Amino acid sequence: MAEDTSQPGRMNGDMITAHVGEVGGLMRALNALQEHDGYIDAANVPKLAKAFNITKAEVKGVISFYDDFTKAPKGKHVIRICQAEACQAVGSRALTAAALEKLGIGLGETTADGRVTVEAVYCLGLCASGPAAMVDGELKGRVNAHLFDAFAEDEA
């Protein structure tokens, strides 16, 4: 059956109620919303609280606890730069600063045109190949500031 996209609120409500009564149902509903919308819309928090018989504060607590849940849309390209100690030792802080300067945004922000989001991550498992980054889900080791040139050029 085809999805009815003419009523997004109803569709989100269906994604929420589909997981009520399941073990881990709140997490499953949040994941479904995040996958569908790209973020967790604040308008869904009261719906989630009511459906799962918990407070809005509890829902917000779960959303804020897990880094993968976002409260705003991310850019078309998501760049996550490792900030763990091993990557810091080989220049991840300077790399992050250079990336943010080239893109004209702050850490955790998205460019004005919605193309690129830069986020911090605290270990990608490439400690011997730092500084490390993840670009659109693809791991990259021994990253330098030239990685961001293509994104910055597209922004200009």
mmCIF file of C-alpha atoms in Angstrom:
data_model
loop_
_atom_site.group_PDB
_atom_site.id
_atom_site.type_symbol
_atom_site.label_atom_id
_atom_site.label_comp_id
_atom_site.label_asym_id
_atom_site.label_seq_id
_atom_site.Cartn_x
_atom_site.Cartn_y
_atom_site.Cartn_z
ATOM 1 C CA MET A 1 0.000 0.000 0.000
ATOM 2 C CA ALA A 2 1.367 3.438 -0.918
ATOM 3 C CA GLU A 3 2.144 5.931 1.859
ATOM 4 C CA ASP A 4 -0.230 8.854 2.202
ATOM 5 C CA THR A 5 2.139 11.835 2.210
ATOM 6 C CA SER A 6 -0.674 14.373 1.960
ATOM 7 C CA GLN A 7 -1.144 14.261 5.742
ATOM 8 C CA PRO A 8 2.343 14.154 7.318
ATOM 9 C CA GLY A 9 0.990 14.631 10.866
ATOM 10 C CA ARG A 10 -1.212 11.575 10.519
ATOM 11 C CA MET A 11 1.625 9.547 9.032
ATOM 12 C CA ASN A 12 3.886 10.497 11.963
ATOM 13 C CA GLY A 13 1.094 9.550 14.360
ATOM 14 C CA ASP A 14 0.872 6.164 12.688
ATOM 15 C CA MET A 15 4.645 5.712 13.037
ATOM 16 C CA ILE A 16 4.329 6.432 16.737
ATOM 17 C CA THR A 17 1.306 4.245 17.512
ATOM 18 C CA ALA A 18 2.775 1.352 15.526
ATOM 19 C CA HIS A 19 5.344 0.886 18.322
ATOM 20 C CA VAL A 20 3.166 1.356 21.415
ATOM 21 C CA GLY A 21 3.269 -1.785 23.556
ATOM 22 C CA GLU A 22 6.542 -3.014 22.035
ATOM 23 C CA VAL A 23 9.653 -3.528 24.104
ATOM 24 C CA GLY A 24 11.762 -0.464 23.301
ATOM 25 C CA GLY A 25 8.776 1.065 21.547
ATOM 26 C CA LEU A 26 9.768 4.664 22.220
ATOM 27 C CA MET A 27 13.186 4.107 20.657
ATOM 28 C CA ARG A 28 11.627 2.370 17.677
ATOM 29 C CA ALA A 29 9.159 5.222 17.188
ATOM 30 C CA LEU A 30 11.932 7.821 17.481
ATOM 31 C CA ASN A 31 14.045 5.912 14.964
ATOM 32 C CA ALA A 32 11.106 5.705 12.556
ATOM 33 C CA LEU A 33 10.462 9.451 12.842
ATOM 34 C CA GLN A 34 14.158 10.262 12.457
ATOM 35 C CA GLU A 35 14.438 8.022 9.395
ATOM 36 C CA HIS A 36 11.298 9.466 7.804
ATOM 37 C CA ASP A 37 11.762 13.176 8.559
ATOM 38 C CA GLY A 38 15.544 13.356 9.021
ATOM 39 C CA TYR A 39 15.059 14.751 12.535
ATOM 40 C CA ILE A 40 12.659 14.633 15.473
ATOM 41 C CA ASP A 41 10.172 17.474 15.073
ATOM 42 C CA ALA A 42 9.293 19.122 18.405
ATOM 43 C CA ALA A 43 5.615 18.782 17.446
ATOM 44 C CA ASN A 44 5.967 15.021 17.864
ATOM 45 C CA VAL A 45 7.142 15.201 21.500
ATOM 46 C CA PRO A 46 3.642 15.614 23.018
ATOM 47 C CA LYS A 47 2.304 12.877 20.732
ATOM 48 C CA LEU A 48 5.071 10.522 21.842
ATOM 49 C CA ALA A 49 4.518 11.361 25.519
ATOM 50 C CA LYS A 50 0.791 10.706 25.263
ATOM 51 C CA ALA A 51 1.178 7.491 23.252
ATOM 52 C CA PHE A 52 3.754 6.001 25.627
ATOM 53 C CA ASN A 53 2.173 7.423 28.804
ATOM 54 C CA ILE A 54 5.305 9.286 29.859
ATOM 55 C CA THR A 55 6.116 12.958 30.350
ATOM 56 C CA LYS A 56 7.326 15.294 27.620
ATOM 57 C CA ALA A 57 10.466 15.755 29.731
ATOM 58 C CA GLU A 58 11.168 12.012 29.533
ATOM 59 C CA VAL A 59 10.778 12.038 25.745
ATOM 60 C CA LYS A 60 13.064 15.069 25.465
ATOM 61 C CA GLY A 61 15.548 13.345 27.764
ATOM 62 C CA VAL A 62 15.756 10.327 25.471
ATOM 63 C CA ILE A 63 16.114 12.519 22.376
ATOM 64 C CA SER A 64 18.878 14.616 23.939
ATOM 65 C CA PHE A 65 20.723 11.600 25.380
ATOM 66 C CA TYR A 66 21.303 9.903 22.024
ATOM 67 C CA ASP A 67 23.506 11.906 19.635
ATOM 68 C CA ASP A 68 21.957 10.327 16.563
ATOM 69 C CA PHE A 69 18.591 11.919 17.294
ATOM 70 C CA THR A 70 18.489 15.481 16.050
ATOM 71 C CA LYS A 71 15.959 18.236 16.640
ATOM 72 C CA ALA A 72 16.615 20.033 13.358
ATOM 73 C CA PRO A 73 17.186 18.860 9.792
ATOM 74 C CA LYS A 74 20.787 18.007 8.912
ATOM 75 C CA GLY A 75 22.470 19.030 5.706
ATOM 76 C CA LYS A 76 22.552 16.947 2.562
ATOM 77 C CA HIS A 77 26.128 16.047 3.524
ATOM 78 C CA VAL A 78 26.990 15.221 7.134
ATOM 79 C CA ILE A 79 30.633 15.426 8.194
ATOM 80 C CA ARG A 80 31.491 14.055 11.622
ATOM 81 C CA ILE A 81 35.007 14.847 12.849
ATOM 82 C CA CYS A 82 36.526 12.759 15.639
ATOM 83 C CA GLN A 83 37.351 14.732 18.782
ATOM 84 C CA ALA A 84 38.691 11.838 20.885
ATOM 85 C CA GLU A 85 42.141 12.043 22.468
ATOM 86 C CA ALA A 86 43.974 9.992 19.830
ATOM 87 C CA CYS A 87 42.669 12.208 17.026
ATOM 88 C CA GLN A 88 43.298 15.371 19.050
ATOM 89 C CA ALA A 89 46.933 14.303 19.401
ATOM 90 C CA VAL A 90 47.305 14.371 15.605
ATOM 91 C CA GLY A 91 45.419 17.581 14.901
ATOM 92 C CA SER A 92 41.662 17.038 14.930
ATOM 93 C CA ARG A 93 41.014 20.325 16.762
ATOM 94 C CA ALA A 94 42.880 22.322 14.101
ATOM 95 C CA LEU A 95 41.170 20.281 11.388
ATOM 96 C CA THR A 96 37.767 21.048 12.896
ATOM 97 C CA ALA A 97 38.566 24.757 13.132
ATOM 98 C CA ALA A 98 39.721 24.816 9.489
ATOM 99 C CA ALA A 99 36.585 23.000 8.318
ATOM 100 C CA LEU A 100 34.277 25.330 10.188
ATOM 101 C CA GLU A 101 36.102 28.389 8.892
ATOM 102 C CA LYS A 102 35.944 27.165 5.280
ATOM 103 C CA LEU A 103 32.239 26.421 5.565
ATOM 104 C CA GLY A 104 31.386 29.498 7.606
ATOM 105 C CA ILE A 105 29.484 27.605 10.313
ATOM 106 C CA GLY A 106 29.931 26.431 13.891
ATOM 107 C CA LEU A 107 30.228 22.890 15.176
ATOM 108 C CA GLY A 108 26.843 21.185 15.093
ATOM 109 C CA GLU A 109 25.512 23.697 12.570
ATOM 110 C CA THR A 110 24.357 23.422 8.977
ATOM 111 C CA THR A 111 25.273 25.762 6.143
ATOM 112 C CA ALA A 112 22.602 28.314 5.241
ATOM 113 C CA ASP A 113 21.723 26.462 2.052
ATOM 114 C CA GLY A 114 21.318 23.145 3.905
ATOM 115 C CA ARG A 115 24.095 21.365 2.064
ATOM 116 C CA VAL A 116 26.592 20.547 4.855
ATOM 117 C CA THR A 117 26.372 19.798 8.571
ATOM 118 C CA VAL A 118 29.543 19.411 10.661
ATOM 119 C CA GLU A 119 29.322 17.466 13.917
ATOM 120 C CA ALA A 120 31.694 16.251 16.611
ATOM 121 C CA VAL A 121 31.974 12.550 17.276
ATOM 122 C CA TYR A 122 33.979 10.954 20.058
ATOM 123 C CA CYS A 123 35.635 7.958 18.411
ATOM 124 C CA LEU A 124 35.256 6.371 15.025
ATOM 125 C CA GLY A 125 37.590 3.473 15.769
ATOM 126 C CA LEU A 126 40.357 4.737 13.484
ATOM 127 C CA CYS A 127 42.701 5.762 16.282
ATOM 128 C CA ALA A 128 45.831 4.657 14.402
ATOM 129 C CA SER A 129 44.740 6.629 11.317
ATOM 130 C CA GLY A 130 43.752 9.948 12.846
ATOM 131 C CA PRO A 131 42.564 12.499 12.489
ATOM 132 C CA ALA A 132 39.468 10.629 11.428
ATOM 133 C CA ALA A 133 36.154 11.741 10.004
ATOM 134 C CA MET A 134 32.958 10.247 8.664
ATOM 135 C CA VAL A 135 31.546 11.829 5.530
ATOM 136 C CA ASP A 136 28.028 10.747 4.621
ATOM 137 C CA GLY A 137 28.536 7.497 6.522
ATOM 138 C CA GLU A 138 31.930 6.709 4.951
ATOM 139 C CA LEU A 139 34.945 6.511 7.266
ATOM 140 C CA LYS A 140 38.046 8.493 6.322
ATOM 141 C CA GLY A 141 41.440 8.353 8.021
ATOM 142 C CA ARG A 142 44.405 10.722 8.009
ATOM 143 C CA VAL A 143 42.072 13.546 7.054
ATOM 144 C CA ASN A 144 43.415 16.993 6.248
ATOM 145 C CA ALA A 145 41.704 20.295 5.548
ATOM 146 C CA HIS A 146 41.668 19.607 1.787
ATOM 147 C CA LEU A 147 38.766 17.217 2.393
ATOM 148 C CA PHE A 148 36.575 20.274 2.937
ATOM 149 C CA ASP A 149 37.683 22.169 -0.174
ATOM 150 C CA ALA A 150 35.040 20.564 -2.402
ATOM 151 C CA PHE A 151 32.294 21.367 0.107
ATOM 152 C CA ALA A 152 33.506 24.958 0.534
ATOM 153 C CA GLU A 153 33.769 25.473 -3.236
ATOM 154 C CA ASP A 154 30.226 24.256 -3.704
ATOM 155 C CA GLU A 155 29.125 26.740 -1.047
ATOM 156 C CA ALA A 156 30.697 29.708 -2.844
#
